[in-house]
Structures are given as C-alpha cells and as structure tokens.
Amino acid sequence: MSGKKRTRIYILTAVVLALIILLPHVLHNDYYMVVINRILINTIVVLGLNFITGLTGQMNLGTAGIYALGAYSSALFVSYTNLSPWLGLLVAILMGFIIGRALGYPSLRIRGVYLSLTTIGFAEVVRLLLANLADFTGGTTGLKNIPCYSIFGFYFNTQTRMYYLFVVMAAIAFFIAWRIVHSKWGRVFKSLRDNIDAVEMTGVDVANMKIRAFTIAAIYGTIGGAMYAHFMGYINPSTFTVDLSTNYVIMLMVGGLESVVGCLVGSAVVTGLPEILRFLGDYYQIVFNAVILLGAIFFPNGWLNLAVTGVKKLMYRMGIRTAESGGGK
C-alpha cells in the first residue's frame, strides 16, 4: 500500500470517528437518538441474518422469535436474580447457541419455502408461549423496569450514553462478521448457496457448516434482543411478530445480500426512512413501501451496491482527467 493511499485511509477513518463522536452533540434531540440506537441494534440482528439468507441462501423468517428469546432470556435472568445485565447478555448468547443448533438441524432436510414456513412457525410458537406463560414471562402485560447496562457504577441511562455503548457493541459485531465473511467459513457459506452438491463433493461437511451459519445468526439475533430489552426497559410479546421478521429480511435486501456494510445501510434505511416520512401523515407507510418496492425492482443488488458503483465511476472519470492533465504538462 502506497503512502498516499495509507494517508487517505487514516484521514477517512479520523473523519468517520469524529462524526460518530460528535453526532449526539449535533442532534441535541432524544427522539433522533432513539432512532439511531434502534438502527444500531437492528444492524447487529441483520448482520446475523446475513449469514443464513445472504451467504448460505436459506430464507429465515423466524428472526423475531430469536430476537424475542434473546430479549426475554436476558430480562428474565436479571429480574429473577438481580444480577448484572452483562450476565444477562451472556445468558442471551447461550440461548442463541441453543436456538442456532436447534434450528440448524431442520435446515439439513428442508429448504426453500418449506424452511420459511418452519421458521415462521418457530417465531409464532415463541410469541404464543411468551404471551401464555404469564406466571413466568408476565404474559401480554410484558416485563417492565428492566435495568440498563452499567460499568463500575456508571449507568447507561440516557440516549446519548446508550448510543456510545451501542456503537462499541455494533463495531465489535461488525468486525467479527467482516472477518467471518472474508474467511474460509465465509467462502464455504457462499459456496453452499451457489452449488451445494459441488461443495459436498469436495469433502466439506455441509451439515456442520449449515448448523454453524444458523448458530452464528442466532447468537447475533439474541444479542440484539438483549440490547433491545435493556434499552427499552419494557418488552411484551406483541413486539415480536412475523412483521418484524419480514422487516429484517427487507433490511438485508435493501443493503444487499452478503454485504456486511450493507447490513448497516439497510438497517438505517428501513428503520430511519419511516420516521423521516412521518410528515406525510397517514400516507407515510404507502410512500415507504413504494420506495422499498421500486428499490427492489431497479436495484436488486442493494442500494449500497448502487452507491459504490456510482462512486467508482466518478473516481474513474476523475482519474482519467487527472492522467490527461498530467500528460499535458
């Protein structure tokens, strides 16, 4: 890497970090910070979904159930034990591991629309259990007074404080996802989507890799659920519907399948755009769905791919002009 290129990367990184740090001080609005915090939580969940739907090509419409179990496992653990929410997060991760293994095995025998129906059934069973086990989960009333995260007595009890915490957690999740996608595992996951028979002929344990993808996705989903529970301070089963699962799939498609950066873009668009369109009143949902539909038709590879292609073309043209001007001198 040349010195000029390295310098540009350092400058870009410094600018991004400055924007992240200064964002809450520029907005000065708790409502906007709530939306941004939701974007960060959703990004983590979509990063996980990307391993199943984006990389291995298996449609999962049960993300809401995974998300719900992450939220409730952490919240219930903290409520019954009065221990730290960070221990609740570890419980949620363990729950994600168990869910991933449990959901991974059906994927070995079923695929396509049948797998979609199976995951939808899983999400609905989870929601109904949470609603009907009232003595344990609080039923339709839900759980309230869920404590926020804290470190050595410093409580993340404001939107700005939670923003900085969630930025760190999302950055860690993003880095791990990036490393996995660009590792041997990531290449095998993509191969399973493109030609599973050829992968099996090379001696790869297809069953193990499918279960591994589901497990990673479930862990990411339960982490997001735990963050949501301690962020909101209140949860109830009505939040975790099939519509929520569909929204996560839309986030993935808007950002671009298999794109790690696209997970952030898709989460930002699908979470933030409806809030921006609120001024349209009763028509904002119609406009939002129309925008998403048109995006799916005209930009099937995701909005991020469109933006990257445009930037590359612009840089290419600028490069040609620079070369021409250099030659003239």
GROMACS .gro file of C-alpha atoms in nm:
model
  329
    1MET     CA    1   0.000   0.000   0.000
    2SER     CA    2   0.139   0.336  -0.104
    3GLY     CA    3   0.196   0.619   0.141
    4LYS     CA    4  -0.070   0.840  -0.018
    5LYS     CA    5  -0.332   0.565  -0.005
    6ARG     CA    6  -0.248   0.492   0.359
    7THR     CA    7  -0.277   0.860   0.445
    8ARG     CA    8  -0.619   0.881   0.278
    9ILE     CA    9  -0.741   0.580   0.478
   10TYR     CA   10  -0.620   0.739   0.803
   11ILE     CA   11  -0.793   1.067   0.717
   12LEU     CA   12  -1.118   0.890   0.626
   13THR     CA   13  -1.107   0.687   0.949
   14ALA     CA   14  -1.046   1.001   1.155
   15VAL     CA   15  -1.339   1.178   0.986
   16VAL     CA   16  -1.574   0.885   1.049
   17LEU     CA   17  -1.470   0.860   1.415
   18ALA     CA   18  -1.519   1.235   1.458
   19LEU     CA   19  -1.867   1.213   1.309
   20ILE     CA   20  -1.959   0.922   1.537
   21ILE     CA   21  -1.834   1.104   1.848
   22LEU     CA   22  -1.993   1.439   1.763
   23LEU     CA   23  -2.329   1.308   1.635
   24PRO     CA   24  -2.521   1.328   1.968
   25HIS     CA   25  -2.390   1.680   2.030
   26VAL     CA   26  -2.501   1.790   1.684
   27LEU     CA   27  -2.853   1.645   1.702
   28HIS     CA   28  -2.949   1.756   2.055
   29ASN     CA   29  -3.268   1.551   2.028
   30ASP     CA   30  -3.355   1.235   2.223
   31TYR     CA   31  -3.606   1.124   1.961
   32TYR     CA   32  -3.339   1.113   1.691
   33MET     CA   33  -3.105   0.932   1.928
   34VAL     CA   34  -3.371   0.667   1.995
   35VAL     CA   35  -3.399   0.605   1.621
   36ILE     CA   36  -3.020   0.584   1.583
   37ASN     CA   37  -2.994   0.342   1.876
   38ARG     CA   38  -3.261   0.125   1.717
   39ILE     CA   39  -3.059   0.131   1.393
   40LEU     CA   40  -2.750   0.005   1.578
   41ILE     CA   41  -2.948  -0.276   1.743
   42ASN     CA   42  -3.110  -0.375   1.412
   43THR     CA   43  -2.770  -0.372   1.241
   44ILE     CA   44  -2.645  -0.642   1.476
   45VAL     CA   45  -2.952  -0.858   1.411
   46VAL     CA   46  -2.924  -0.816   1.033
   47LEU     CA   47  -2.552  -0.899   1.045
   48GLY     CA   48  -2.658  -1.235   1.186
   49LEU     CA   49  -2.941  -1.287   0.936
   50ASN     CA   50  -2.688  -1.224   0.658
   51PHE     CA   51  -2.512  -1.550   0.741
   52ILE     CA   52  -2.828  -1.752   0.672
   53THR     CA   53  -3.013  -1.563   0.399
   54GLY     CA   54  -2.731  -1.359   0.248
   55LEU     CA   55  -2.448  -1.610   0.242
   56THR     CA   56  -2.596  -1.962   0.253
   57GLY     CA   57  -2.912  -1.859   0.066
   58GLN     CA   58  -3.164  -2.005   0.312
   59MET     CA   59  -3.472  -1.795   0.383
   60ASN     CA   60  -3.522  -1.737   0.755
   61LEU     CA   61  -3.847  -1.569   0.861
   62GLY     CA   62  -3.811  -1.659   1.226
   63THR     CA   63  -3.575  -1.380   1.331
   64ALA     CA   64  -3.845  -1.226   1.551
   65GLY     CA   65  -3.856  -1.544   1.760
   66ILE     CA   66  -3.477  -1.544   1.803
   67TYR     CA   67  -3.486  -1.173   1.889
   68ALA     CA   68  -3.765  -1.231   2.143
   69LEU     CA   69  -3.583  -1.516   2.317
   70GLY     CA   70  -3.272  -1.301   2.345
   71ALA     CA   71  -3.472  -1.016   2.498
   72TYR     CA   72  -3.666  -1.234   2.740
   73SER     CA   73  -3.378  -1.458   2.844
   74SER     CA   74  -3.168  -1.159   2.947
   75ALA     CA   75  -3.456  -0.964   3.104
   76LEU     CA   76  -3.591  -1.262   3.299
   77PHE     CA   77  -3.247  -1.364   3.421
   78VAL     CA   78  -3.179  -1.015   3.554
   79SER     CA   79  -3.530  -0.982   3.701
   80TYR     CA   80  -3.517  -1.310   3.893
   81THR     CA   81  -3.152  -1.292   4.007
   82ASN     CA   82  -3.090  -0.916   4.041
   83LEU     CA   83  -2.753  -0.973   3.877
   84SER     CA   84  -2.580  -0.757   3.617
   85PRO     CA   85  -2.739  -0.714   3.271
   86TRP     CA   86  -2.398  -0.810   3.131
   87LEU     CA   87  -2.452  -1.159   3.276
   88GLY     CA   88  -2.795  -1.146   3.116
   89LEU     CA   89  -2.621  -1.081   2.785
   90LEU     CA   90  -2.414  -1.396   2.836
   91VAL     CA   91  -2.734  -1.590   2.904
   92ALA     CA   92  -2.878  -1.449   2.580
   93ILE     CA   93  -2.567  -1.562   2.390
   94LEU     CA   94  -2.606  -1.912   2.536
   95MET     CA   95  -2.972  -1.906   2.433
   96GLY     CA   96  -2.864  -1.807   2.082
   97PHE     CA   97  -2.625  -2.100   2.066
   98ILE     CA   98  -2.902  -2.342   2.167
   99ILE     CA   99  -3.152  -2.191   1.920
  100GLY     CA  100  -2.900  -2.200   1.638
  101ARG     CA  101  -2.828  -2.566   1.690
  102ALA     CA  102  -3.200  -2.645   1.718
  103LEU     CA  103  -3.297  -2.454   1.403
  104GLY     CA  104  -2.992  -2.571   1.210
  105TYR     CA  105  -3.093  -2.937   1.206
  106PRO     CA  106  -3.427  -2.887   1.024
  107SER     CA  107  -3.238  -2.693   0.755
  108LEU     CA  108  -3.050  -3.012   0.670
  109ARG     CA  109  -3.365  -3.177   0.538
  110ILE     CA  110  -3.585  -2.892   0.422
  111ARG     CA  111  -3.516  -2.583   0.216
  112GLY     CA  112  -3.688  -2.309   0.019
  113VAL     CA  113  -4.047  -2.225   0.106
  114TYR     CA  114  -4.069  -2.516   0.349
  115LEU     CA  115  -3.784  -2.379   0.557
  116SER     CA  116  -3.950  -2.037   0.550
  117LEU     CA  117  -4.274  -2.187   0.685
  118THR     CA  118  -4.081  -2.375   0.953
  119THR     CA  119  -3.908  -2.061   1.077
  120ILE     CA  120  -4.236  -1.866   1.071
  121GLY     CA  121  -4.391  -2.141   1.283
  122PHE     CA  122  -4.099  -2.122   1.524
  123ALA     CA  123  -4.143  -1.745   1.568
  124GLU     CA  124  -4.518  -1.778   1.627
  125VAL     CA  125  -4.472  -2.059   1.879
  126VAL     CA  126  -4.224  -1.845   2.071
  127ARG     CA  127  -4.459  -1.544   2.071
  128LEU     CA  128  -4.756  -1.751   2.188
  129LEU     CA  129  -4.554  -1.916   2.464
  130LEU     CA  130  -4.431  -1.579   2.590
  131ALA     CA  131  -4.790  -1.449   2.588
  132ASN     CA  132  -4.942  -1.750   2.765
  133LEU     CA  133  -4.678  -1.831   3.028
  134ALA     CA  134  -4.800  -1.533   3.228
  135ASP     CA  135  -4.668  -1.651   3.566
  136PHE     CA  136  -4.315  -1.669   3.428
  137THR     CA  137  -4.293  -1.415   3.146
  138GLY     CA  138  -4.558  -1.162   3.252
  139GLY     CA  139  -4.784  -1.267   2.965
  140THR     CA  140  -4.936  -0.998   2.745
  141THR     CA  141  -4.861  -0.742   3.017
  142GLY     CA  142  -4.492  -0.790   2.947
  143LEU     CA  143  -4.188  -0.718   3.161
  144LYS     CA  144  -4.113  -0.370   3.287
  145ASN     CA  145  -3.847  -0.195   3.494
  146ILE     CA  146  -3.571  -0.382   3.310
  147PRO     CA  147  -3.242  -0.227   3.429
  148CYS     CA  148  -2.999  -0.061   3.190
  149TYR     CA  149  -2.637  -0.158   3.137
  150SER     CA  150  -2.372  -0.020   3.369
  151ILE     CA  151  -1.995  -0.039   3.412
  152PHE     CA  152  -1.839   0.016   3.757
  153GLY     CA  153  -2.133   0.224   3.873
  154PHE     CA  154  -2.158   0.427   3.552
  155TYR     CA  155  -2.512   0.376   3.421
  156PHE     CA  156  -2.601   0.397   3.053
  157ASN     CA  157  -2.935   0.553   3.140
  158THR     CA  158  -2.959   0.826   2.875
  159GLN     CA  159  -2.995   0.802   2.499
  160THR     CA  160  -2.652   0.955   2.443
  161ARG     CA  161  -2.479   0.718   2.683
  162MET     CA  162  -2.653   0.418   2.529
  163TYR     CA  163  -2.553   0.544   2.185
  164TYR     CA  164  -2.183   0.532   2.268
  165LEU     CA  165  -2.222   0.187   2.424
  166PHE     CA  166  -2.416   0.052   2.127
  167VAL     CA  167  -2.164   0.198   1.882
  168VAL     CA  168  -1.891  -0.003   2.052
  169MET     CA  169  -2.103  -0.321   2.060
  170ALA     CA  170  -2.208  -0.278   1.696
  171ALA     CA  171  -1.846  -0.214   1.593
  172ILE     CA  172  -1.733  -0.537   1.761
  173ALA     CA  173  -2.018  -0.731   1.597
  174PHE     CA  174  -1.937  -0.570   1.262
  175PHE     CA  175  -1.566  -0.657   1.288
  176ILE     CA  176  -1.636  -1.021   1.377
  177ALA     CA  177  -1.891  -1.054   1.095
  178TRP     CA  178  -1.647  -0.896   0.849
  179ARG     CA  179  -1.371  -1.137   0.949
  180ILE     CA  180  -1.600  -1.441   0.920
  181VAL     CA  181  -1.740  -1.337   0.579
  182HIS     CA  182  -1.388  -1.291   0.442
  183SER     CA  183  -1.255  -1.612   0.595
  184LYS     CA  184  -1.268  -1.976   0.488
  185TRP     CA  185  -1.607  -2.009   0.659
  186GLY     CA  186  -1.746  -1.722   0.456
  187ARG     CA  187  -1.628  -1.874   0.130
  188VAL     CA  188  -1.787  -2.208   0.220
  189PHE     CA  189  -2.114  -2.037   0.316
  190LYS     CA  190  -2.129  -1.867  -0.027
  191SER     CA  191  -2.048  -2.197  -0.198
  192LEU     CA  192  -2.341  -2.363  -0.021
  193ARG     CA  193  -2.568  -2.103  -0.172
  194ASP     CA  194  -2.422  -2.130  -0.523
  195ASN     CA  195  -2.376  -2.507  -0.561
  196ILE     CA  196  -2.429  -2.726  -0.257
  197ASP     CA  197  -2.368  -3.050  -0.448
  198ALA     CA  198  -2.025  -2.936  -0.567
  199VAL     CA  199  -1.932  -2.834  -0.213
  200GLU     CA  200  -2.031  -3.176  -0.079
  201MET     CA  201  -1.818  -3.346  -0.344
  202THR     CA  202  -1.510  -3.157  -0.221
  203GLY     CA  203  -1.541  -3.325   0.119
  204VAL     CA  204  -1.681  -3.028   0.313
  205ASP     CA  205  -1.915  -3.123   0.599
  206VAL     CA  206  -2.223  -2.947   0.463
  207ALA     CA  207  -2.441  -3.031   0.763
  208ASN     CA  208  -2.190  -2.884   1.007
  209MET     CA  209  -2.150  -2.565   0.803
  210LYS     CA  210  -2.526  -2.510   0.778
  211ILE     CA  211  -2.568  -2.553   1.152
  212ARG     CA  212  -2.273  -2.321   1.207
  213ALA     CA  213  -2.438  -2.048   0.996
  214PHE     CA  214  -2.765  -2.079   1.189
  215THR     CA  215  -2.578  -2.071   1.519
  216ILE     CA  216  -2.388  -1.752   1.435
  217ALA     CA  217  -2.710  -1.589   1.311
  218ALA     CA  218  -2.900  -1.689   1.626
  219ILE     CA  219  -2.627  -1.555   1.857
  220TYR     CA  220  -2.631  -1.222   1.677
  221GLY     CA  221  -3.011  -1.216   1.699
  222THR     CA  222  -3.022  -1.288   2.072
  223ILE     CA  223  -2.754  -1.026   2.140
  224GLY     CA  224  -2.970  -0.772   1.957
  225GLY     CA  225  -3.272  -0.886   2.158
  226ALA     CA  226  -3.090  -0.846   2.488
  227MET     CA  227  -2.974  -0.498   2.389
  228TYR     CA  228  -3.331  -0.406   2.295
  229ALA     CA  229  -3.471  -0.524   2.631
  230HIS     CA  230  -3.225  -0.322   2.839
  231PHE     CA  231  -3.255  -0.027   2.600
  232MET     CA  232  -3.634  -0.002   2.617
  233GLY     CA  233  -3.675  -0.111   2.979
  234TYR     CA  234  -4.001  -0.281   2.881
  235ILE     CA  235  -4.090  -0.569   2.649
  236ASN     CA  236  -4.405  -0.760   2.562
  237PRO     CA  237  -4.486  -1.038   2.311
  238SER     CA  238  -4.680  -0.812   2.073
  239THR     CA  239  -4.349  -0.660   1.955
  240PHE     CA  240  -4.210  -0.986   1.820
  241THR     CA  241  -4.442  -1.063   1.528
  242VAL     CA  242  -4.384  -1.206   1.181
  243ASP     CA  243  -4.390  -0.848   1.053
  244LEU     CA  244  -4.070  -0.786   1.249
  245SER     CA  245  -3.905  -1.086   1.083
  246THR     CA  246  -4.013  -0.954   0.743
  247ASN     CA  247  -3.863  -0.613   0.822
  248TYR     CA  248  -3.527  -0.773   0.896
  249VAL     CA  249  -3.533  -0.952   0.560
  250ILE     CA  250  -3.617  -0.620   0.391
  251MET     CA  251  -3.323  -0.455   0.569
  252LEU     CA  252  -3.093  -0.724   0.435
  253MET     CA  253  -3.227  -0.691   0.080
  254VAL     CA  254  -3.208  -0.311   0.080
  255GLY     CA  255  -2.846  -0.319   0.193
  256GLY     CA  256  -2.753  -0.601  -0.041
  257LEU     CA  257  -2.728  -0.974   0.021
  258GLU     CA  258  -2.395  -1.094   0.162
  259SER     CA  259  -2.272  -0.735   0.215
  260VAL     CA  260  -2.156  -0.663   0.571
  261VAL     CA  261  -2.161  -0.286   0.520
  262GLY     CA  262  -2.499  -0.327   0.351
  263CYS     CA  263  -2.645  -0.454   0.679
  264LEU     CA  264  -2.583  -0.110   0.830
  265VAL     CA  265  -2.722   0.068   0.523
  266GLY     CA  266  -3.035  -0.148   0.513
  267SER     CA  267  -3.097  -0.107   0.885
  268ALA     CA  268  -3.058   0.270   0.858
  269VAL     CA  269  -3.295   0.298   0.560
  270VAL     CA  270  -3.572   0.068   0.685
  271THR     CA  271  -3.557   0.198   1.044
  272GLY     CA  272  -3.499   0.565   0.971
  273LEU     CA  273  -3.692   0.633   0.649
  274PRO     CA  274  -4.040   0.579   0.801
  275GLU     CA  275  -3.953   0.834   1.071
  276ILE     CA  276  -3.841   1.085   0.809
  277LEU     CA  277  -4.168   1.035   0.620
  278ARG     CA  278  -4.390   1.091   0.925
  279PHE     CA  279  -4.479   1.437   0.796
  280LEU     CA  280  -4.694   1.265   0.530
  281GLY     CA  281  -4.939   1.156   0.797
  282ASP     CA  282  -5.148   0.852   0.709
  283TYR     CA  283  -4.971   0.818   0.373
  284TYR     CA  284  -4.618   0.768   0.503
  285GLN     CA  285  -4.643   0.387   0.503
  286ILE     CA  286  -4.767   0.386   0.142
  287VAL     CA  287  -4.476   0.603   0.031
  288PHE     CA  288  -4.226   0.399   0.230
  289ASN     CA  289  -4.344   0.067   0.086
  290ALA     CA  290  -4.346   0.216  -0.264
  291VAL     CA  291  -3.985   0.330  -0.222
  292ILE     CA  292  -3.879  -0.015  -0.100
  293LEU     CA  293  -4.066  -0.186  -0.386
  294LEU     CA  294  -3.910   0.039  -0.650
  295GLY     CA  295  -3.569  -0.018  -0.492
  296ALA     CA  296  -3.617  -0.396  -0.513
  297ILE     CA  297  -3.714  -0.368  -0.881
  298PHE     CA  298  -3.448  -0.126  -1.003
  299PHE     CA  299  -3.166  -0.205  -0.756
  300PRO     CA  300  -3.190  -0.583  -0.695
  301ASN     CA  301  -2.830  -0.598  -0.569
  302GLY     CA  302  -2.900  -0.346  -0.294
  303TRP     CA  303  -2.875   0.028  -0.252
  304LEU     CA  304  -2.517   0.009  -0.128
  305ASN     CA  305  -2.404  -0.160  -0.450
  306LEU     CA  306  -2.564   0.123  -0.647
  307ALA     CA  307  -2.384   0.386  -0.439
  308VAL     CA  308  -2.048   0.206  -0.463
  309THR     CA  309  -2.083   0.167  -0.840
  310GLY     CA  310  -2.161   0.538  -0.875
  311VAL     CA  311  -1.862   0.640  -0.664
  312LYS     CA  312  -1.629   0.410  -0.859
  313LYS     CA  313  -1.746   0.556  -1.190
  314LEU     CA  314  -1.696   0.907  -1.058
  315MET     CA  315  -1.345   0.825  -0.931
  316TYR     CA  316  -1.261   0.655  -1.259
  317ARG     CA  317  -1.361   0.959  -1.459
  318MET     CA  318  -1.168   1.187  -1.226
  319GLY     CA  319  -0.868   0.960  -1.263
  320ILE     CA  320  -0.882   0.980  -1.642
  321ARG     CA  321  -0.894   1.358  -1.631
  322THR     CA  322  -0.603   1.371  -1.390
  323ALA     CA  323  -0.398   1.146  -1.615
  324GLU     CA  324  -0.482   1.356  -1.914
  325SER     CA  325  -0.387   1.678  -1.738
  326GLY     CA  326  -0.066   1.518  -1.614
  327GLY     CA  327   0.023   1.411  -1.968
  328GLY     CA  328  -0.033   1.763  -2.097
  329LYS     CA  329   0.218   1.901  -1.850
   0.00000   0.00000   0.00000
